[in-house]
Amino acid sequence: MQPDASFTGRVVVITGASLGIGAELARQLVPERPRLVLAARDVGKLDAVAAECRALGAEVVVVPTDVGLEEDCRALAERAVAAFGGIDCLVLNAGIGMWARVDAVRDLTVYERIMRVNYLGSVWCASYALPALRRGRGRLVVVSSLTGKTGVPTRSGYAASKHALHGFFDSLRIELRGTGVSVTMVCPGFVATGIRERNLDASGRPAGHSHVDEQAAMPVEACVAIMLRAMRGRKREVVYTARARFGQWLKLLAPGMVDAMAARVIARGR
């Protein structure tokens, strides 16, 4: 392993760290003895993940954070720097989903809520952490989705927020050329995180159930292992599954076929 690829002693800030991808990333990093800053809204679950990581030898600071609030994003960066002196890697993983047809949505503020959490939360966290990342020639890692690459029926608000992430962070990557700070976009498909029942429905409330076959989803452990390799290598982007990578190429030549494929995937629930 190249020296720059190791997270030993590195300060790694993870948003959305109370469960799913964020919690699993913390667990997979622990053997390297990083200094972890774990952020999420659910303090109880966050403390449980932190205790698990501390028991395995990692230094951990817990920062209760709602990334939908700009002040919380600023405080997160400040707490990380105050605790450990800098930020070597910022993983922007916090987000909420939405599953509803556009013509079924009655309370349009649900779109604003999703943009605040999925898009603005990442923009705010990255902006406040950027001075520390520049000092340490660090890593920005953004958890997007395959829906950030193409529209998906019933996922309009979610897809829009993920498309916005790509526009912002692709632009930032160019601005950061020569600074040593890398930007990695991570684009998984359906991952078995156990949190899809929290997706918002047409009324803006948690749906309470998953709309996909969780048995067919990628295990979260496998998802994070791929993500971690991309982080180590400072990859520009990782798009999960050969089918998704083929779909990107096909969209350039036959976008209508990709639309039909997306509709079939959602209809099958996988």
CSV table of C-alpha atoms in Angstrom, one decimal:
chain,number,residue,atom,x,y,z
A,1,MET,CA,0.0,0.0,0.0
A,2,GLN,CA,1.3,3.4,-0.9
A,3,PRO,CA,1.8,5.8,2.1
A,4,ASP,CA,-0.8,8.2,0.8
A,5,ALA,CA,-3.3,5.3,0.6
A,6,SER,CA,-3.3,4.6,4.3
A,7,PHE,CA,-5.7,6.2,6.7
A,8,THR,CA,-3.5,5.5,9.8
A,9,GLY,CA,-3.5,8.5,12.0
A,10,ARG,CA,-5.6,10.5,9.4
A,11,VAL,CA,-8.6,12.6,10.5
A,12,VAL,CA,-11.6,11.2,8.6
A,13,VAL,CA,-14.9,13.0,9.0
A,14,ILE,CA,-18.0,11.0,8.0
A,15,THR,CA,-21.5,12.5,7.7
A,16,GLY,CA,-24.5,10.1,8.0
A,17,ALA,CA,-22.3,7.9,10.2
A,18,SER,CA,-25.1,6.5,12.4
A,19,LEU,CA,-26.0,3.6,10.1
A,20,GLY,CA,-25.7,2.2,6.6
A,21,ILE,CA,-22.8,3.2,4.4
A,22,GLY,CA,-21.4,5.7,6.9
A,23,ALA,CA,-21.4,3.4,9.8
A,24,GLU,CA,-19.9,0.5,7.8
A,25,LEU,CA,-17.2,2.8,6.4
A,26,ALA,CA,-16.1,3.7,10.0
A,27,ARG,CA,-16.0,0.0,10.8
A,28,GLN,CA,-13.8,-0.9,7.8
A,29,LEU,CA,-11.4,2.0,8.5
A,30,VAL,CA,-10.9,1.1,12.2
A,31,PRO,CA,-8.1,-1.5,11.7
A,32,GLU,CA,-5.9,1.3,10.3
A,33,ARG,CA,-6.4,3.4,13.5
A,34,PRO,CA,-7.7,6.6,12.0
A,35,ARG,CA,-9.0,9.5,14.0
A,36,LEU,CA,-12.7,9.5,13.3
A,37,VAL,CA,-15.2,12.3,13.5
A,38,LEU,CA,-18.7,10.8,13.2
A,39,ALA,CA,-21.7,13.0,12.4
A,40,ALA,CA,-25.4,12.3,12.2
A,41,ARG,CA,-28.7,13.4,13.7
A,42,ASP,CA,-29.4,10.2,15.7
A,43,VAL,CA,-27.2,10.6,18.7
A,44,GLY,CA,-28.1,7.2,20.2
A,45,LYS,CA,-27.1,5.3,17.0
A,46,LEU,CA,-24.1,7.5,16.5
A,47,ASP,CA,-22.8,6.8,20.0
A,48,ALA,CA,-23.3,3.0,19.4
A,49,VAL,CA,-21.1,3.2,16.3
A,50,ALA,CA,-18.5,5.3,18.1
A,51,ALA,CA,-18.4,2.8,21.0
A,52,GLU,CA,-17.9,-0.1,18.5
A,53,CYS,CA,-15.0,1.8,16.8
A,54,ARG,CA,-13.4,2.8,20.1
A,55,ALA,CA,-13.4,-0.8,21.3
A,56,LEU,CA,-11.4,-1.7,18.3
A,57,GLY,CA,-8.8,1.0,18.9
A,58,ALA,CA,-9.9,4.1,17.0
A,59,GLU,CA,-10.0,7.6,18.3
A,60,VAL,CA,-13.5,8.9,17.8
A,61,VAL,CA,-15.3,12.2,18.3
A,62,VAL,CA,-19.0,12.3,17.9
A,63,VAL,CA,-20.6,15.5,16.6
A,64,PRO,CA,-24.5,15.5,16.5
A,65,THR,CA,-25.2,17.1,13.1
A,66,ASP,CA,-28.2,18.0,10.9
A,67,VAL,CA,-26.6,18.7,7.5
A,68,GLY,CA,-29.8,20.5,6.5
A,69,LEU,CA,-28.7,23.3,8.8
A,70,GLU,CA,-25.8,25.4,7.6
A,71,GLU,CA,-24.7,26.2,11.2
A,72,ASP,CA,-24.4,22.5,12.0
A,73,CYS,CA,-22.1,22.0,9.0
A,74,ARG,CA,-19.9,24.9,10.1
A,75,ALA,CA,-19.7,23.5,13.6
A,76,LEU,CA,-18.8,20.0,12.3
A,77,ALA,CA,-15.7,21.4,10.5
A,78,GLU,CA,-14.7,23.5,13.5
A,79,ARG,CA,-15.1,20.5,16.0
A,80,ALA,CA,-13.0,18.3,13.8
A,81,VAL,CA,-10.2,20.8,13.6
A,82,ALA,CA,-10.4,21.6,17.3
A,83,ALA,CA,-10.3,17.9,18.3
A,84,PHE,CA,-7.6,16.7,15.9
A,85,GLY,CA,-5.9,19.8,14.4
A,86,GLY,CA,-7.1,19.3,10.8
A,87,ILE,CA,-9.2,17.3,8.3
A,88,ASP,CA,-7.5,14.7,6.0
A,89,CYS,CA,-10.7,13.2,4.5
A,90,LEU,CA,-14.3,14.4,4.4
A,91,VAL,CA,-16.9,11.8,3.4
A,92,LEU,CA,-20.2,13.4,2.5
A,93,ASN,CA,-22.6,10.5,3.0
A,94,ALA,CA,-25.6,12.0,4.8
A,95,GLY,CA,-28.8,12.0,2.7
A,96,ILE,CA,-32.5,11.2,2.5
A,97,GLY,CA,-34.4,9.5,-0.3
A,98,MET,CA,-37.7,10.0,-1.9
A,99,TRP,CA,-40.0,7.6,-3.7
A,100,ALA,CA,-43.1,9.2,-5.4
A,101,ARG,CA,-44.4,10.1,-8.8
A,102,VAL,CA,-44.3,13.8,-9.5
A,103,ASP,CA,-48.0,13.9,-10.2
A,104,ALA,CA,-48.7,12.4,-6.8
A,105,VAL,CA,-46.8,15.0,-4.8
A,106,ARG,CA,-49.0,17.6,-3.1
A,107,ASP,CA,-46.6,19.3,-0.7
A,108,LEU,CA,-43.9,20.6,-2.9
A,109,THR,CA,-41.7,21.7,0.0
A,110,VAL,CA,-40.5,18.1,0.1
A,111,TYR,CA,-38.3,18.9,-2.9
A,112,GLU,CA,-36.7,21.8,-0.9
A,113,ARG,CA,-36.1,19.5,2.1
A,114,ILE,CA,-34.3,17.0,-0.1
A,115,MET,CA,-32.1,19.6,-1.7
A,116,ARG,CA,-31.2,21.1,1.7
A,117,VAL,CA,-30.0,17.7,3.0
A,118,ASN,CA,-28.6,16.0,-0.1
A,119,TYR,CA,-27.2,18.9,-1.9
A,120,LEU,CA,-26.8,22.0,0.3
A,121,GLY,CA,-25.6,19.9,3.3
A,122,SER,CA,-22.7,18.6,1.2
A,123,VAL,CA,-21.9,22.0,-0.2
A,124,TRP,CA,-21.9,23.6,3.3
A,125,CYS,CA,-19.8,20.8,4.9
A,126,ALA,CA,-17.3,20.9,2.0
A,127,SER,CA,-17.1,24.7,2.0
A,128,TYR,CA,-16.4,24.9,5.8
A,129,ALA,CA,-13.9,22.0,5.7
A,130,LEU,CA,-12.1,23.2,2.6
A,131,PRO,CA,-9.4,25.3,4.3
A,132,ALA,CA,-8.4,22.4,6.5
A,133,LEU,CA,-8.5,20.0,3.5
A,134,ARG,CA,-6.2,22.3,1.5
A,135,ARG,CA,-3.7,22.5,4.3
A,136,GLY,CA,-3.5,18.7,4.4
A,137,ARG,CA,-3.8,18.0,0.7
A,138,GLY,CA,-6.8,15.9,1.7
A,139,ARG,CA,-9.6,14.0,0.2
A,140,LEU,CA,-13.2,14.9,-0.5
A,141,VAL,CA,-15.5,11.9,-1.0
A,142,VAL,CA,-19.0,12.4,-2.1
A,143,VAL,CA,-21.6,9.6,-1.9
A,144,SER,CA,-23.9,10.2,-4.9
A,145,SER,CA,-25.9,7.5,-6.7
A,146,LEU,CA,-26.6,6.0,-10.1
A,147,THR,CA,-29.6,8.3,-10.1
A,148,GLY,CA,-27.1,11.2,-10.2
A,149,LYS,CA,-26.1,10.0,-13.7
A,150,THR,CA,-29.6,9.5,-15.2
A,151,GLY,CA,-33.2,10.2,-14.4
A,152,VAL,CA,-35.2,7.5,-12.7
A,153,PRO,CA,-39.0,7.3,-12.4
A,154,THR,CA,-40.5,7.9,-8.9
A,155,ARG,CA,-37.0,9.2,-7.8
A,156,SER,CA,-37.3,12.7,-9.3
A,157,GLY,CA,-36.5,14.8,-6.2
A,158,TYR,CA,-33.7,12.4,-5.1
A,159,ALA,CA,-32.2,12.3,-8.7
A,160,ALA,CA,-32.3,16.0,-8.9
A,161,SER,CA,-30.3,16.4,-5.7
A,162,LYS,CA,-27.7,13.9,-6.8
A,163,HIS,CA,-27.4,15.5,-10.2
A,164,ALA,CA,-26.7,18.8,-8.4
A,165,LEU,CA,-23.9,17.1,-6.4
A,166,HIS,CA,-22.1,16.2,-9.7
A,167,GLY,CA,-22.4,19.7,-11.1
A,168,PHE,CA,-21.0,21.3,-7.9
A,169,PHE,CA,-18.2,18.8,-7.1
A,170,ASP,CA,-17.1,18.3,-10.7
A,171,SER,CA,-16.7,22.1,-10.9
A,172,LEU,CA,-14.9,22.2,-7.5
A,173,ARG,CA,-12.5,19.4,-8.6
A,174,ILE,CA,-11.3,21.7,-11.5
A,175,GLU,CA,-10.9,24.6,-9.1
A,176,LEU,CA,-8.8,22.5,-6.8
A,177,ARG,CA,-6.3,21.4,-9.5
A,178,GLY,CA,-2.8,21.8,-8.2
A,179,THR,CA,-3.8,22.0,-4.5
A,180,GLY,CA,-3.4,18.3,-3.8
A,181,VAL,CA,-7.1,18.0,-2.8
A,182,SER,CA,-8.9,15.2,-4.6
A,183,VAL,CA,-12.6,14.8,-5.2
A,184,THR,CA,-14.1,11.3,-5.5
A,185,MET,CA,-17.7,10.8,-6.6
A,186,VAL,CA,-19.1,7.4,-5.5
A,187,CYS,CA,-22.2,6.2,-7.4
A,188,PRO,CA,-23.7,3.0,-6.0
A,189,GLY,CA,-27.0,1.5,-7.0
A,190,PHE,CA,-29.3,-0.3,-4.6
A,191,VAL,CA,-27.4,-1.1,-1.4
A,192,ALA,CA,-28.8,-3.2,1.5
A,193,THR,CA,-28.5,-0.5,4.1
A,194,GLY,CA,-31.8,-1.2,5.9
A,195,ILE,CA,-32.7,2.5,5.7
A,196,ARG,CA,-34.9,2.6,2.6
A,197,GLU,CA,-38.1,2.6,4.7
A,198,ARG,CA,-37.1,6.2,5.7
A,199,ASN,CA,-37.5,7.3,2.1
A,200,LEU,CA,-40.1,10.1,1.9
A,201,ASP,CA,-43.3,9.4,0.1
A,202,ALA,CA,-45.6,11.7,-1.8
A,203,SER,CA,-46.8,13.4,1.4
A,204,GLY,CA,-43.3,14.1,2.6
A,205,ARG,CA,-43.4,11.5,5.4
A,206,PRO,CA,-41.2,8.4,5.8
A,207,ALA,CA,-42.7,5.6,3.7
A,208,GLY,CA,-42.2,3.0,6.5
A,209,HIS,CA,-41.3,0.3,4.0
A,210,SER,CA,-38.8,-0.4,1.2
A,211,HIS,CA,-39.8,-0.2,-2.4
A,212,VAL,CA,-37.1,-2.6,-3.6
A,213,ASP,CA,-36.2,-6.2,-3.1
A,214,GLU,CA,-33.6,-5.8,-0.3
A,215,GLN,CA,-32.4,-9.4,-0.9
A,216,ALA,CA,-31.3,-8.4,-4.4
A,217,ALA,CA,-29.4,-5.3,-3.3
A,218,MET,CA,-25.6,-5.1,-2.9
A,219,PRO,CA,-24.5,-5.9,0.6
A,220,VAL,CA,-23.3,-2.7,2.4
A,221,GLU,CA,-20.0,-4.4,3.2
A,222,ALA,CA,-19.2,-4.9,-0.5
A,223,CYS,CA,-20.4,-1.4,-1.3
A,224,VAL,CA,-18.0,0.1,1.2
A,225,ALA,CA,-15.1,-2.1,0.2
A,226,ILE,CA,-15.3,-0.7,-3.3
A,227,MET,CA,-15.7,2.8,-2.0
A,228,LEU,CA,-12.7,2.5,0.2
A,229,ARG,CA,-10.5,1.4,-2.7
A,230,ALA,CA,-11.6,4.4,-4.6
A,231,MET,CA,-10.8,6.7,-1.6
A,232,ARG,CA,-7.3,5.2,-1.3
A,233,GLY,CA,-6.6,5.7,-5.0
A,234,ARG,CA,-8.1,9.2,-5.0
A,235,LYS,CA,-10.2,8.1,-8.0
A,236,ARG,CA,-12.2,10.7,-9.8
A,237,GLU,CA,-15.4,8.6,-9.8
A,238,VAL,CA,-16.6,5.0,-9.2
A,239,VAL,CA,-19.8,3.8,-10.9
A,240,TYR,CA,-21.0,0.5,-9.5
A,241,THR,CA,-21.9,-2.5,-11.6
A,242,ALA,CA,-21.0,-3.3,-15.2
A,243,ARG,CA,-24.6,-2.8,-16.2
A,244,ALA,CA,-24.6,0.8,-14.9
A,245,ARG,CA,-21.3,1.6,-16.7
A,246,PHE,CA,-22.7,0.2,-19.9
A,247,GLY,CA,-25.8,2.3,-19.4
A,248,GLN,CA,-23.6,5.5,-19.2
A,249,TRP,CA,-22.1,4.6,-22.6
A,250,LEU,CA,-25.5,3.7,-24.1
A,251,LYS,CA,-27.1,6.9,-22.9
A,252,LEU,CA,-24.8,8.8,-25.3
A,253,LEU,CA,-26.0,6.8,-28.2
A,254,ALA,CA,-29.6,5.7,-27.4
A,255,PRO,CA,-31.0,7.7,-24.5
A,256,GLY,CA,-34.5,6.4,-25.0
A,257,MET,CA,-33.2,2.8,-24.4
A,258,VAL,CA,-31.8,3.9,-21.1
A,259,ASP,CA,-35.1,5.5,-20.1
A,260,ALA,CA,-36.8,2.2,-20.8
A,261,MET,CA,-34.2,0.3,-18.8
A,262,ALA,CA,-34.7,2.6,-15.8
A,263,ALA,CA,-38.4,2.1,-15.9
A,264,ARG,CA,-38.1,-1.7,-16.0
A,265,VAL,CA,-35.6,-1.7,-13.1
A,266,ILE,CA,-38.0,0.3,-10.9
A,267,ALA,CA,-41.0,-1.8,-12.0
A,268,ARG,CA,-39.1,-4.9,-10.9
A,269,GLY,CA,-38.0,-3.3,-7.6
A,270,ARG,CA,-34.3,-4.0,-8.1
